């Protein structure tokens, strides 16, 4: 009975890990690769939408006078664009333990696609399978290798640790003010594909 219980727990754990997150062996590929397929105007031009958002300029913001002032007030000994506590939220894939970014990520690309959707190498492989006619688009589960965007993903950076945290940034339906509201924030950065809505 105990063995069955262990197998059941292992199966459920595997289902949760594999079913709701990209494969652990996925690697970061960089926003240039995403642009190839995700910038077609009839499909919503997601890359262009992202490029016009604050996320796309997050690393640049660390080099502003305002960021330098905050860094000085916080007692940082290096400029904010070099400080791990700042870069971790302003650059995709930044690893605090090694104080480095993945090799295919450029710091100046800031908070790009893979911050929210997860490392894209396996998703890119799906796209290449279709491009080289190994599979049809209908044979691919396009969400299989993308991380589901959930509130916890956003709150890793949009939280009280941020020196620019504003407790009144969002107004809820009941009139109360909060520092972060997932649904409102998601609407601000929305970049849907209108062709998928028709299916």
PDB file of N, CA, C and O in Angstrom, residues 6-7 37 44 50 54 69-70 84 100 114 116-117 136 140 150 169:
ATOM      1  N   UNK A   6       3.401   6.003  -2.743  1.00  0.00           N
ATOM      2  CA  UNK A   6       4.594   6.703  -3.232  1.00  0.00           C
ATOM      3  C   UNK A   6       4.512   6.934  -4.733  1.00  0.00           C
ATOM      4  O   UNK A   6       4.863   8.000  -5.235  1.00  0.00           O
ATOM      5  N   UNK A   7       4.045   5.911  -5.470  1.00  0.00           N
ATOM      6  CA  UNK A   7       3.923   6.046  -6.927  1.00  0.00           C
ATOM      7  C   UNK A   7       2.883   7.103  -7.297  1.00  0.00           C
ATOM      8  O   UNK A   7       3.067   7.860  -8.241  1.00  0.00           O
ATOM      9  N   UNK A  37       8.857  34.839 -35.395  1.00  0.00           N
ATOM     10  CA  UNK A  37       7.484  34.328 -35.576  1.00  0.00           C
ATOM     11  C   UNK A  37       6.413  35.214 -34.944  1.00  0.00           C
ATOM     12  O   UNK A  37       5.254  35.164 -35.356  1.00  0.00           O
ATOM     13  N   UNK A  44      -1.063  40.012 -34.463  1.00  0.00           N
ATOM     14  CA  UNK A  44      -0.950  40.833 -33.257  1.00  0.00           C
ATOM     15  C   UNK A  44       0.398  41.484 -33.025  1.00  0.00           C
ATOM     16  O   UNK A  44       0.540  42.279 -32.101  1.00  0.00           O
ATOM     17  N   UNK A  50       5.540  44.499 -27.306  1.00  0.00           N
ATOM     18  CA  UNK A  50       6.492  44.432 -26.191  1.00  0.00           C
ATOM     19  C   UNK A  50       7.514  45.555 -26.274  1.00  0.00           C
ATOM     20  O   UNK A  50       7.829  46.204 -25.270  1.00  0.00           O
ATOM     21  N   UNK A  54       7.257  49.360 -21.035  1.00  0.00           N
ATOM     22  CA  UNK A  54       8.308  49.638 -20.055  1.00  0.00           C
ATOM     23  C   UNK A  54       9.209  48.432 -19.839  1.00  0.00           C
ATOM     24  O   UNK A  54      10.406  48.585 -19.595  1.00  0.00           O
ATOM     25  N   UNK A  69      19.989  57.791  -8.123  1.00  0.00           N
ATOM     26  CA  UNK A  69      19.629  58.440  -6.851  1.00  0.00           C
ATOM     27  C   UNK A  69      19.135  57.403  -5.843  1.00  0.00           C
ATOM     28  O   UNK A  69      19.535  57.401  -4.677  1.00  0.00           O
ATOM     29  N   UNK A  70      18.277  56.504  -6.301  1.00  0.00           N
ATOM     30  CA  UNK A  70      17.763  55.448  -5.424  1.00  0.00           C
ATOM     31  C   UNK A  70      18.907  54.564  -4.946  1.00  0.00           C
ATOM     32  O   UNK A  70      18.982  54.205  -3.768  1.00  0.00           O
ATOM     33  N   UNK A  84      23.321  43.366  -8.399  1.00  0.00           N
ATOM     34  CA  UNK A  84      22.476  42.167  -8.517  1.00  0.00           C
ATOM     35  C   UNK A  84      21.052  42.369  -8.017  1.00  0.00           C
ATOM     36  O   UNK A  84      20.106  41.875  -8.622  1.00  0.00           O
ATOM     37  N   UNK A 100      24.982  36.221 -13.082  1.00  0.00           N
ATOM     38  CA  UNK A 100      25.196  36.169 -14.534  1.00  0.00           C
ATOM     39  C   UNK A 100      23.864  35.998 -15.253  1.00  0.00           C
ATOM     40  O   UNK A 100      22.845  35.676 -14.636  1.00  0.00           O
ATOM     41  N   UNK A 114      10.834  35.793 -22.496  1.00  0.00           N
ATOM     42  CA  UNK A 114      11.114  34.604 -21.696  1.00  0.00           C
ATOM     43  C   UNK A 114      11.047  34.850 -20.195  1.00  0.00           C
ATOM     44  O   UNK A 114      11.025  33.902 -19.422  1.00  0.00           O
ATOM     45  N   UNK A 116       8.432  36.068 -18.747  1.00  0.00           N
ATOM     46  CA  UNK A 116       7.062  35.668 -18.422  1.00  0.00           C
ATOM     47  C   UNK A 116       6.695  34.286 -18.957  1.00  0.00           C
ATOM     48  O   UNK A 116       5.939  33.553 -18.323  1.00  0.00           O
ATOM     49  N   UNK A 117       7.212  33.932 -20.129  1.00  0.00           N
ATOM     50  CA  UNK A 117       6.804  32.694 -20.793  1.00  0.00           C
ATOM     51  C   UNK A 117       7.780  31.542 -20.615  1.00  0.00           C
ATOM     52  O   UNK A 117       7.521  30.434 -21.064  1.00  0.00           O
ATOM     53  N   UNK A 136       2.512  19.549 -38.788  1.00  0.00           N
ATOM     54  CA  UNK A 136       1.636  20.670 -39.142  1.00  0.00           C
ATOM     55  C   UNK A 136       1.384  21.488 -37.875  1.00  0.00           C
ATOM     56  O   UNK A 136       1.556  20.983 -36.757  1.00  0.00           O
ATOM     57  N   UNK A 140       0.837  20.531 -33.207  1.00  0.00           N
ATOM     58  CA  UNK A 140       1.643  21.062 -32.102  1.00  0.00           C
ATOM     59  C   UNK A 140       0.747  21.598 -30.992  1.00  0.00           C
ATOM     60  O   UNK A 140      -0.218  22.310 -31.253  1.00  0.00           O
ATOM     61  N   UNK A 150       1.347  33.506 -14.466  1.00  0.00           N
ATOM     62  CA  UNK A 150       0.517  33.560 -13.266  1.00  0.00           C
ATOM     63  C   UNK A 150       0.963  34.716 -12.383  1.00  0.00           C
ATOM     64  O   UNK A 150       2.061  35.267 -12.561  1.00  0.00           O
ATOM     65  N   UNK A 169      -0.764  52.245  -6.613  1.00  0.00           N
ATOM     66  CA  UNK A 169      -0.631  52.208  -8.078  1.00  0.00           C
ATOM     67  C   UNK A 169      -1.910  51.767  -8.785  1.00  0.00           C
ATOM     68  O   UNK A 169      -2.254  52.276  -9.842  1.00  0.00           O
TER      69      UNK A 169
END
